[in-house]
XYZ file of C-alpha atoms in Angstrom:
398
model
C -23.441 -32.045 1.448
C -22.468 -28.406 3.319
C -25.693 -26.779 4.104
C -25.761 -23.387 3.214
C -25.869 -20.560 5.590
C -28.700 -18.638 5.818
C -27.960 -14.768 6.946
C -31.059 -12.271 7.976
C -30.397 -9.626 5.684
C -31.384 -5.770 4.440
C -30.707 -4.783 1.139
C -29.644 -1.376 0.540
C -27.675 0.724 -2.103
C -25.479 4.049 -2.081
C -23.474 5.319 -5.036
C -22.554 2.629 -6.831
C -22.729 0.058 -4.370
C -25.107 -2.406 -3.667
C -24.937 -3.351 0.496
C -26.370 -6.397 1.928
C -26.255 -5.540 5.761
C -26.620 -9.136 7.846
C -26.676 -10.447 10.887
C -23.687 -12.735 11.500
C -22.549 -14.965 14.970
C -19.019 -14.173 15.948
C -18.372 -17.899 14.968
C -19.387 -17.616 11.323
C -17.191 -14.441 11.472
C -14.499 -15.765 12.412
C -14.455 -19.028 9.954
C -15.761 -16.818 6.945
C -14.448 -13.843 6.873
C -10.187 -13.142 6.472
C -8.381 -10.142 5.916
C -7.952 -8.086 2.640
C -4.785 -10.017 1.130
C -6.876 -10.634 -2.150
C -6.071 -6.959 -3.709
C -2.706 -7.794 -5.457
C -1.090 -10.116 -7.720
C 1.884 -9.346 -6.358
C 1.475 -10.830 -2.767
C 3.860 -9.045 -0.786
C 1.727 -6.021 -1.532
C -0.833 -7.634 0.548
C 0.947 -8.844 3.256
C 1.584 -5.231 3.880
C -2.282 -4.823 4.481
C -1.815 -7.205 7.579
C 1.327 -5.625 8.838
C -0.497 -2.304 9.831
C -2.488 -4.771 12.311
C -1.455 -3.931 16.012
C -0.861 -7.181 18.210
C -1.502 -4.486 20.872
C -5.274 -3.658 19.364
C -5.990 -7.500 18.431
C -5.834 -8.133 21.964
C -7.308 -5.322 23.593
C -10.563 -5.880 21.596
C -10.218 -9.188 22.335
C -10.191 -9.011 25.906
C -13.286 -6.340 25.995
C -15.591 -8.833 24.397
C -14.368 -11.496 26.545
C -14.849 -9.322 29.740
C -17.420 -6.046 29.490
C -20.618 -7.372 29.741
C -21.623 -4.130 27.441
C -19.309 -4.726 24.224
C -20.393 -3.416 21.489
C -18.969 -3.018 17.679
C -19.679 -1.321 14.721
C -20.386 -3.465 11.212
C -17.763 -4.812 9.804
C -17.554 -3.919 5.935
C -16.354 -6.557 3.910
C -15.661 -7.531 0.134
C -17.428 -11.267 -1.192
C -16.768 -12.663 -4.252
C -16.620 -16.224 -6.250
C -18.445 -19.448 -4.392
C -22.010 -18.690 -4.448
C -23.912 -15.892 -2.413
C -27.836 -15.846 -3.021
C -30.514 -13.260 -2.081
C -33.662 -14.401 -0.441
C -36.355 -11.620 -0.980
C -39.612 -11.761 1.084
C -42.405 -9.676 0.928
C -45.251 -10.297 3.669
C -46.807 -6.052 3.615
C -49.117 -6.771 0.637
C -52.802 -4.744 0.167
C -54.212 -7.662 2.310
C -52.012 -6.637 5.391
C -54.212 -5.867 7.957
C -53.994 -1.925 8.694
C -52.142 -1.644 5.234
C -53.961 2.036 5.100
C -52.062 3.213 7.935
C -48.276 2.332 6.474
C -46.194 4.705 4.219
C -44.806 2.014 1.651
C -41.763 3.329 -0.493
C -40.743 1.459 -3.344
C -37.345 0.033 -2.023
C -38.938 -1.349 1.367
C -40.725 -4.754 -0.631
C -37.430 -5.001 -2.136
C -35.285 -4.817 0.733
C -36.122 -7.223 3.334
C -34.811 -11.090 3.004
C -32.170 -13.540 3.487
C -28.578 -13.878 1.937
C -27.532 -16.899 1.526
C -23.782 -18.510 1.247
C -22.436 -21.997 0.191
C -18.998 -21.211 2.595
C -17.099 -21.452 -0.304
C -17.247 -17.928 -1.293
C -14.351 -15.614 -0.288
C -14.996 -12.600 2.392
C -12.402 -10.113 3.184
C -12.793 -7.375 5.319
C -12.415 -3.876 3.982
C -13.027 -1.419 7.573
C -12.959 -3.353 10.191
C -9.869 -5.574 10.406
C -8.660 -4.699 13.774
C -12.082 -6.144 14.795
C -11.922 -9.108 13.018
C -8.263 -9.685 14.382
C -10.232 -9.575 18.187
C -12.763 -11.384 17.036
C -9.809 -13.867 16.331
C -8.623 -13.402 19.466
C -11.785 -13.881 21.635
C -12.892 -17.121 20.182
C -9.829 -18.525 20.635
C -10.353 -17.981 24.493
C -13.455 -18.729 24.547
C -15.466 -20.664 22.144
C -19.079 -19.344 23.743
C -19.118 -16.285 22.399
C -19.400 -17.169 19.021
C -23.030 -17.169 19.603
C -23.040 -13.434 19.929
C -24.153 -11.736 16.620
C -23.084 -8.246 15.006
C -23.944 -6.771 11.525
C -21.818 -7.184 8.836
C -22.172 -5.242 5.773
C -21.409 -7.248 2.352
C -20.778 -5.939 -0.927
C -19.926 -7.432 -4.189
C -16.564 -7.696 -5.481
C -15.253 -8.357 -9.166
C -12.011 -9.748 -8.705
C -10.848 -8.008 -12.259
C -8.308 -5.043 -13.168
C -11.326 -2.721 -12.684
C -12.846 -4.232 -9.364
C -9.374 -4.415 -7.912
C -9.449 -0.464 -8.347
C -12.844 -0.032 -6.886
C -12.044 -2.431 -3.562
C -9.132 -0.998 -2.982
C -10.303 3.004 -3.183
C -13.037 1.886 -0.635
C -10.687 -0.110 1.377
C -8.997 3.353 1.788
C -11.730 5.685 1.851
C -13.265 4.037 5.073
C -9.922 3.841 6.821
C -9.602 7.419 6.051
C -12.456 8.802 7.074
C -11.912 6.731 10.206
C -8.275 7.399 11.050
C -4.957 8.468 9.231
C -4.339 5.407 7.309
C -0.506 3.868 7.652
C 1.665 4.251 5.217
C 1.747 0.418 4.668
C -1.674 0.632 3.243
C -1.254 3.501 1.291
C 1.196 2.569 -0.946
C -0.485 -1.320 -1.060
C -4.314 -0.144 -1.750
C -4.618 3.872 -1.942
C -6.354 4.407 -5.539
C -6.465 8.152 -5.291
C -2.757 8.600 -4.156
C -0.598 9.162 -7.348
C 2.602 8.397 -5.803
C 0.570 4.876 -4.149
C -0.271 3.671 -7.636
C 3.229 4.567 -9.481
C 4.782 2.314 -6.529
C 2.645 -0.300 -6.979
C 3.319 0.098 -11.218
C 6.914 -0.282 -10.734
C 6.501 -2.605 -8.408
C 4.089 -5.294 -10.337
C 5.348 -4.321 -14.055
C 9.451 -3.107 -13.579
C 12.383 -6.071 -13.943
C 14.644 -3.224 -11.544
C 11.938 -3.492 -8.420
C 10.029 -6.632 -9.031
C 10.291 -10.153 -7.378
C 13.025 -9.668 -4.100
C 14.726 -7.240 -5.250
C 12.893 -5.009 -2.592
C 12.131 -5.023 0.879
C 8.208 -4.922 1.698
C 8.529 -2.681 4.808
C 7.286 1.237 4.683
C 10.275 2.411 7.046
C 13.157 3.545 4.915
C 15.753 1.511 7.261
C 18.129 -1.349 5.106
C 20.540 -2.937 7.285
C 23.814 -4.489 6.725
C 22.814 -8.192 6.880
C 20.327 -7.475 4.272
C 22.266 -8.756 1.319
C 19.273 -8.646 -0.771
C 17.468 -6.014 -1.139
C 18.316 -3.199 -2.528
C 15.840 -0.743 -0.955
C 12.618 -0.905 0.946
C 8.887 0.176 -0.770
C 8.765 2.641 1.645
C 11.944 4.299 0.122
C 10.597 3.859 -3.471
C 7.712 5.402 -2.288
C 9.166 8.465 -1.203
C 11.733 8.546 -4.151
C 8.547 8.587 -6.499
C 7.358 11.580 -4.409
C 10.671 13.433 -5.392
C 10.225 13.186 -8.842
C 6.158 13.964 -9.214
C 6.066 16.910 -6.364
C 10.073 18.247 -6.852
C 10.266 17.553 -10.487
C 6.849 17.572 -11.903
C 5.494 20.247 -9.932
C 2.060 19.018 -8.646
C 1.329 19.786 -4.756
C 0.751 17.333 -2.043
C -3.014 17.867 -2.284
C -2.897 17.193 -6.230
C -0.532 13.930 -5.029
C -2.629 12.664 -2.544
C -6.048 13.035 -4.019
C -5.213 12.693 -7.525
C -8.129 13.573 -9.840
C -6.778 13.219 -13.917
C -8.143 9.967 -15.667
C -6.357 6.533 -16.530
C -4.241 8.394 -19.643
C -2.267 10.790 -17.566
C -2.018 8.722 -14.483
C -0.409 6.308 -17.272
C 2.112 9.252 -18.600
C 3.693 9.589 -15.068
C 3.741 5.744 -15.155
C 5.785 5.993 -17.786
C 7.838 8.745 -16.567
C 9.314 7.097 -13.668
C 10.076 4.169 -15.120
C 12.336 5.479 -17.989
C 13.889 7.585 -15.245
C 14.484 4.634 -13.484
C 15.178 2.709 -16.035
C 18.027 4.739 -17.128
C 19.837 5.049 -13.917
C 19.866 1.602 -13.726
C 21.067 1.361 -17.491
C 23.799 4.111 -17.283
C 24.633 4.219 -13.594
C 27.911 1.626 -13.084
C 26.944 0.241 -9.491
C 22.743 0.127 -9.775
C 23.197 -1.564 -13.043
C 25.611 -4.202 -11.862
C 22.862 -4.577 -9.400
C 20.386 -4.918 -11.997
C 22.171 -7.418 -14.370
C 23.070 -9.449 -11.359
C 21.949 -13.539 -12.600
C 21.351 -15.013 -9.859
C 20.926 -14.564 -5.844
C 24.252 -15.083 -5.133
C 25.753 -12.623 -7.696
C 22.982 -9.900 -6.226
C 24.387 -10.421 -3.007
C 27.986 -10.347 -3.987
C 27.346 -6.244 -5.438
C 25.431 -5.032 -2.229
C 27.891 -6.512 -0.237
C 30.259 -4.481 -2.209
C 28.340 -1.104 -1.817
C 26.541 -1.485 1.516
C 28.874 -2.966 4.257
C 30.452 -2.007 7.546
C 34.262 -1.416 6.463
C 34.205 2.010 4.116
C 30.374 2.013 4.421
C 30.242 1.597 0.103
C 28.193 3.860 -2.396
C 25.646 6.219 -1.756
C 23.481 4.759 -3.983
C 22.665 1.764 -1.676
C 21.567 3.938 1.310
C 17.788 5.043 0.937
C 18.978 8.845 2.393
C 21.050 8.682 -0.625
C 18.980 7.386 -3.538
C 16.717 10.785 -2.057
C 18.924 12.975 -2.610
C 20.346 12.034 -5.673
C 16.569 12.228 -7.150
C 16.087 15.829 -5.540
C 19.415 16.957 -6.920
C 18.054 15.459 -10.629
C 15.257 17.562 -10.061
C 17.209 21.009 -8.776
C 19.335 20.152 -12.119
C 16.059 20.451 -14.384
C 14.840 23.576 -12.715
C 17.969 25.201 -13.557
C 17.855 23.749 -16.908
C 13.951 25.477 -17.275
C 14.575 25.139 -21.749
C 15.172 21.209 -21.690
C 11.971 19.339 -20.648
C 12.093 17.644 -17.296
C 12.909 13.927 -18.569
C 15.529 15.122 -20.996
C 16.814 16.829 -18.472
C 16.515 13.632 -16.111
C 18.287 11.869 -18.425
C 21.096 14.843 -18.574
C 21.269 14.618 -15.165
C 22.489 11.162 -14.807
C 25.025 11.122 -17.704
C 26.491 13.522 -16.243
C 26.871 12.118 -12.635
C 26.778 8.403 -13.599
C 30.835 9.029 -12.805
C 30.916 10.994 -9.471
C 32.700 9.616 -6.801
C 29.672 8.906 -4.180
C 31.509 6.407 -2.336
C 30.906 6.870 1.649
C 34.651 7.078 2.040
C 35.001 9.946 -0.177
C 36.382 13.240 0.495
C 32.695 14.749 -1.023
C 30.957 12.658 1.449
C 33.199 11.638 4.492
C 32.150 13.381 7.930
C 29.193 14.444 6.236
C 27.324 11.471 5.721
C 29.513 8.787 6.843
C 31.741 8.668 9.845
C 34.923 7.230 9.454
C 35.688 6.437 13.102
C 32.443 4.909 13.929
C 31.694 3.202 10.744
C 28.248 4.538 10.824
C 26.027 7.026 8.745
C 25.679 10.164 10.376
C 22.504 12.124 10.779
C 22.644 14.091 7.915
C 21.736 17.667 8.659
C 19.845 20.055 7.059
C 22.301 22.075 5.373
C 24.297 19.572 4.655
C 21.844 17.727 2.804
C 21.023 21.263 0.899
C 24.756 21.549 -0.151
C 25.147 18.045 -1.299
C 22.222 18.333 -3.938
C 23.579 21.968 -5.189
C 27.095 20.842 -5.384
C 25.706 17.898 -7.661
C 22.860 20.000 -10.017
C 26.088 22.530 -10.653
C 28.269 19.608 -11.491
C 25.954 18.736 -13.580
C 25.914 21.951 -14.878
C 29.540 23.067 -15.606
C 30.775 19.402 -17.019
């Protein structure tokens, strides 16, 4: 039988939170404790988590704990749930304690001091700290001695339900923020507070147009032309979302960002997107031949059809041009200030689902695409500006 490990341990709380701050070898670390890729159902949500990791950080804290004699670290914060962790309380300051008379007791110290136990089974993930960890990683695997070292680790409880999903991942972002600008990888995987974060994730998890492979997990907007899969990146969807809820819904990028209505409205932009979404892919000819696509094979066939090297294809399949599009929508419905904004959405892309947005096209050639080099162009400013007017007045006059 495993023996349990026995941790020297403070109790504590703050907020909400209940903290069990321990003293843990490097070793234990190391074998107990893995990074946060326990936050999604979706998985390639979380692999995003560990893509923000640096090699260049993992081994630079590495090699300072293997080589200053002075290292020192800062607790690591992580998330436990299932197996079995116990608290140990002990209480030795009783009325007996000899110069008892002379000590301030509060109520919380008797309470406080103890032991936390685990049976190893129990899954740790760490929620600040995971360049650390990642060193840690490193270290041992250079040398095995200096898993003897201890530093503290703070625990907390984690409920691994809809609602403690929510909670672990708003802390998971909260402490990265406060401690850096957190990348845009974990943003859109774990950020509870940014709107645009959880719509992504929505679409992602609950949509038949962005779920499974049908997108690639990378927060750069760049698709090449081997990619015969995908027809976007996360990072793109992202930053499409953003179009629609700050360009056409109005709210700034502080409202965005730290979004403060309850579970109802966040719901009603849920909702919003996805019909808009829903009906490009339902009334546009190329996205929904994308979307009806059966199998792998027939997928690839399409975006090989409108992303490729010879005439370049549509601008649909370009991430610079699904932007656009979505920020000429929203130009169309403030011109159009008596429909409401997803009627006028939906206006929007009846009356464009025909426009010749092929790269090759006189509308778009030596603007966006380059004919001679077979390339996309840097697409300037004004360029970009005329593009979405000449499609909201389209709109407009058919």
């Amino acid at each position: 039988m495993t023996q349990r490990l026995l941790l020297p341990c403070l109790r504590g709380a703050i907020g909400t939170w209940v903290t069990y701050t321990c003293l843990m070898r490097l070793s234990d670390i190391k074998d107990l404790i893995s990074f946060a890729d326990d936050l999604h159902k979706n998985k390639n949500l979380s692999q995003l988590i560990q893509r923000q990791l640096k090699r260049e950080r993992k081994k630079e804290i590495g090699d300072y704990l293997l080589n200053d004699e002075e290292a020192f670290f800062n607790s690591l914060v992580v998330a436990v749930y299932e197996g079995e962790p116990r608290w140990h309380q002990f209480d030795k300051i009783g009325n007996n304690t000899l110069g008892i008379e002379d000590f301030e007791t509060p109520d919380y110290t008797l309470e406080s001091m103890g032991y936390l136990s685990l049976s190893r089974e129990e899954k740790i993930f760490a929620l600040d700290g995971q360049h650390r960890l990642a060193g840690i990683q490193y270290a041992l695997e250079k040398d095995e001695d200096i898993g003897r070292q201890q530093i503290s680790v703070i625990f907390l409880a984690h409920f691994n339900d809809a609602a403690g999903l929510k909670r672990t991942r708003r802390l998971f972002t909260t402490l990265n923020k406060r401690a850096k600008p957190v990348n845009k990888d974990a943003i859109i995987s774990l950020d509870e507070d940014d709107l645009c974060a959880c719509v992504t994730r929505y679409l992602v998890e609950e949509s038949s147009f962005f779920g499974g492979d049908r997108l690639k997990y990378q927060a750069t907007n760049n698709v090449g032309y081997a990619d015969t899969k995908n027809l976007t990146t996360i990072g793109n969807l992202y930053d499409l979302i953003k179009v629609v809820i700050k360009e056409g819904c109005g709210l700034s990028p502080r409202e965005i960002d730290n979004y403060r209505g309850g579970e109802e409205e966040k719901g009603k932009f849920f909702n919003l997107v996805e019909s808009i979404f829903s009906y490009m892919f339902s009334t546009i000819p190329c996205l929904a031949e994308f979307d009806n696509a059966e199998s792998h094979a027939s997928r690839e066939q399409v975006i090989a059809l409108y992303r490729n090297r010879e005439n370049g294809g549509h601008f649909l399949y370009r991430p610079a041009g699904l932007k656009i599009y979505l920020q000429a929508m929203c130009k169309f419905a403030k011109l159009n200030k008596f429909m409401d904004f997803e009627s006028a959405c939906f206006r929007f892309i009846e009356k464009t689902q025909d426009v010749d947005l092929w790269l090759e096209s006189d509308f778009l050639r030596d603007k966006v695409w380059d004919a001679t080099q077979k390339t996309i162009m840097v697409i300037k400013a004004e360029v970009r500006k005329s593009i979405i007017m000449s499609l909201a007045t389209f709109a407009i006059k058919k």
